[in-house]
Amino acid sequence: MNFNHRPWLLLALLTPLAAQALESDAKEPIYVDSDTATYDDQKGIAIYTGNVHSVQGSLVTDSDQMTVYLNQGKIDKIFGVGNPVHIVQTQEEGKGTIDATSLKAEYYPNEHRLILIDNAIVLQSGNIYKSDRIEYDTQNSVAVAGESTSSKKRVHTIIGPKSSDPAAQPAPAPAPATSPAKKR
């Protein structure tokens, strides 16, 4: 089974702004480590369970479970679950990193759609975005944050001051109630 497909950039496309991840990451092989791995050729499903850690270039993801759905040998959907799912990726030179977490992440490569669900937090360039749901159109770089079915849920954003020197960017303030950083 060949997992070296561009759709694995699913987690690289987490940025709710139009920041660019390193283009070279797509050309790198994907390394996946987990406690267990199961592949069902009849159903076209690969399941990685327990301390799932994947690396593709500068893209690093950690989750408790990752399920890859294949249709005729191509990735159709990737579903990650964690406490939390944690994604970190280096952006273009001088633009820092993207650090994102959520309890669930879904990626539909054919639809160019990424969905972060439950306690979604994205830290980028000194800014913090927090919502129960962040949906991202990876083709058009358009993000929609917030629960579309409820007006009671709020989107929280902290916009940090801009500096011409990326190294001079202040550290982001801690996100309310939960922290997006998880060390494994």
C-alpha positions as a printed NumPy array, in Angstrom:
array([[  0.   ,   0.   ,   0.   ],
       [  1.44 ,   3.37 ,  -1.008],
       [  0.7  ,   6.21 ,   1.415],
       [  2.935,   8.659,  -0.431],
       [  0.032,  10.724,  -1.773],
       [ -0.368,  14.484,  -1.747],
       [ -3.596,  14.238,   0.254],
       [ -1.458,  13.346,   3.249],
       [ -0.776,  17.031,   3.333],
       [ -4.161,  17.133,   5.015],
       [ -2.7  ,  18.393,   8.185],
       [ -0.404,  20.78 ,   6.396],
       [ -3.437,  22.607,   5.16 ],
       [ -4.711,  23.492,   8.595],
       [ -3.931,  27.137,   8.337],
       [ -7.131,  29.153,   8.402],
       [ -5.215,  31.996,   6.807],
       [ -3.562,  31.731,   3.416],
       [ -0.085,  30.975,   4.765],
       [  1.961,  28.602,   2.663],
       [  3.539,  25.477,   4.077],
       [  6.841,  24.317,   2.71 ],
       [  6.185,  23.072,  -0.83 ],
       [  9.02 ,  20.582,  -0.477],
       [  7.006,  18.646,   2.137],
       [  4.748,  17.179,  -0.574],
       [  7.776,  15.551,  -2.187],
       [  8.94 ,  13.881,   1.017],
       [  8.04 ,  10.323,   2.031],
       [  5.575,   9.847,   4.88 ],
       [  6.753,   7.969,   7.943],
       [  4.036,   6.615,  10.252],
       [  4.676,   5.012,  13.643],
       [  1.911,   3.589,  15.83 ],
       [  1.343,   0.898,  18.435],
       [ -0.754,  -1.102,  15.941],
       [ -1.58 ,  -0.912,  12.242],
       [ -4.357,  -2.772,  10.438],
       [ -5.093,  -2.793,   6.722],
       [ -8.273,  -4.28 ,   5.261],
       [ -7.763,  -4.576,   1.508],
       [-11.403,  -5.598,   0.874],
       [-12.783,  -2.499,   2.606],
       [ -9.906,  -0.199,   1.617],
       [ -9.29 ,   0.947,   5.182],
       [ -6.007,   1.402,   7.052],
       [ -6.222,   2.015,  10.804],
       [ -3.297,   3.199,  12.916],
       [ -3.909,   3.071,  16.663],
       [ -1.983,   4.154,  19.745],
       [  0.513,   7.002,  19.834],
       [  0.206,   7.61 ,  16.093],
       [  3.066,   9.806,  14.916],
       [  3.566,  10.761,  11.278],
       [  6.229,  12.901,   9.649],
       [  6.397,  14.257,   6.109],
       [  9.143,  16.83 ,   5.727],
       [  8.382,  19.606,   8.238],
       [  4.823,  18.332,   8.826],
       [  4.482,  16.43 ,  12.109],
       [  1.181,  14.975,  13.343],
       [  0.275,  13.142,  16.522],
       [ -3.035,  11.45 ,  17.257],
       [ -4.484,   8.544,  19.192],
       [ -5.951,   6.97 ,  16.053],
       [ -5.772,   7.684,  12.333],
       [ -8.045,   5.985,   9.797],
       [ -7.324,   6.212,   6.074],
       [-10.144,   5.345,   3.65 ],
       [ -9.105,   4.342,   0.135],
       [-11.189,   4.12 ,  -3.026],
       [ -9.534,   2.27 ,  -5.915],
       [ -6.139,   2.738,  -4.262],
       [ -6.476,   6.502,  -3.781],
       [ -7.053,   8.278,  -0.492],
       [-10.73 ,   9.256,  -0.203],
       [-10.879,  10.399,   3.436],
       [ -8.564,  10.631,   6.438],
       [-10.021,  10.756,   9.921],
       [ -7.914,  11.487,  13.01 ],
       [ -8.965,  11.266,  16.639],
       [ -6.919,  12.353,  19.626],
       [ -6.824,  13.979,  22.959],
       [ -5.945,  16.098,  21.047],
       [ -4.907,  15.565,  17.429],
       [ -1.805,  17.778,  17.22 ],
       [ -0.333,  19.183,  14.005],
       [  2.802,  21.303,  13.575],
       [  4.276,  22.481,  10.275],
       [  6.896,  24.962,   9.177],
       [  5.677,  27.676,   6.815],
       [  7.685,  29.419,   4.112],
       [ 11.04 ,  30.814,   5.199],
       [ 10.678,  33.502,   7.825],
       [  6.98 ,  32.86 ,   8.498],
       [  7.306,  30.56 ,  11.506],
       [  5.135,  27.543,  12.173],
       [  1.499,  26.548,  12.293],
       [  0.44 ,  24.726,  15.462],
       [ -3.072,  23.258,  15.526],
       [ -5.099,  20.918,  17.698],
       [ -8.602,  19.493,  17.794],
       [-10.222,  16.362,  19.159],
       [-11.171,  15.222,  15.63 ],
       [ -9.845,  16.062,  12.183],
       [-11.368,  15.02 ,   8.847],
       [ -9.862,  15.54 ,   5.412],
       [-11.612,  14.986,   2.083],
       [ -8.916,  15.401,  -0.598],
       [-11.315,  15.118,  -3.556],
       [-13.369,  17.995,  -2.134],
       [-10.314,  19.977,  -0.959],
       [-11.955,  20.207,   2.461],
       [-10.433,  19.933,   5.933],
       [-12.571,  19.99 ,   9.065],
       [-11.288,  20.429,  12.632],
       [-13.945,  19.421,  15.15 ],
       [-14.226,  19.89 ,  18.924],
       [-11.892,  22.306,  20.667],
       [-10.198,  23.38 ,  17.429],
       [ -7.292,  25.737,  18.048],
       [ -4.862,  27.149,  15.48 ],
       [ -1.809,  29.237,  16.44 ],
       [ -0.153,  31.059,  13.56 ],
       [  2.129,  34.102,  13.361],
       [  1.244,  35.258,  16.869],
       [ -2.498,  34.843,  16.24 ],
       [ -4.819,  32.358,  17.944],
       [ -8.061,  31.014,  16.458],
       [-10.369,  28.91 ,  18.612],
       [-13.749,  27.388,  17.818],
       [-15.617,  24.121,  18.17 ],
       [-15.365,  23.766,  14.399],
       [-13.009,  25.163,  11.767],
       [-13.683,  24.159,   8.151],
       [-11.042,  24.961,   5.563],
       [-11.243,  24.953,   1.758],
       [ -7.688,  23.947,   0.857],
       [ -8.049,  24.885,  -2.801],
       [ -9.267,  28.456,  -2.284],
       [ -7.65 ,  29.176,   1.126],
       [-11.008,  30.007,   2.703],
       [-11.772,  29.191,   6.329],
       [-15.064,  29.248,   8.173],
       [-14.933,  29.026,  11.95 ],
       [-17.905,  28.406,  14.199],
       [-20.769,  25.989,  14.555],
       [-23.169,  26.599,  11.679],
       [-26.126,  24.995,  13.465],
       [-25.928,  26.999,  16.683],
       [-25.716,  30.708,  17.343],
       [-24.764,  30.027,  20.983],
       [-21.209,  28.921,  20.19 ],
       [-18.619,  31.645,  19.713],
       [-15.373,  31.962,  17.76 ],
       [-12.443,  33.359,  19.76 ],
       [ -9.573,  35.13 ,  17.999],
       [ -6.478,  36.868,  19.314],
       [ -4.613,  38.913,  16.711],
       [ -1.037,  39.611,  17.699],
       [  0.876,  42.752,  16.705],
       [  2.75 ,  42.53 ,  13.404],
       [  6.471,  43.093,  13.124],
       [  8.722,  43.285,  10.087],
       [ 11.052,  40.842,  11.859],
       [  9.371,  37.414,  12.254],
       [ 11.811,  36.537,  15.056],
       [ 10.546,  39.563,  16.995],
       [  6.961,  38.268,  17.054],
       [  5.729,  37.989,  20.636],
       [  4.855,  34.568,  21.945],
       [  1.111,  33.976,  21.678],
       [ -0.926,  34.258,  24.834],
       [ -2.183,  30.944,  26.177],
       [ -5.516,  29.9  ,  24.716],
       [ -8.441,  30.058,  27.123],
       [ -9.234,  26.815,  28.998],
       [ -7.112,  24.467,  26.842],
       [ -3.633,  24.497,  25.404],
       [ -3.038,  23.442,  21.795],
       [  0.466,  22.184,  22.491],
       [  0.791,  18.534,  23.435],
       [  4.116,  16.833,  23.923],
       [  4.385,  13.15 ,  23.124]])
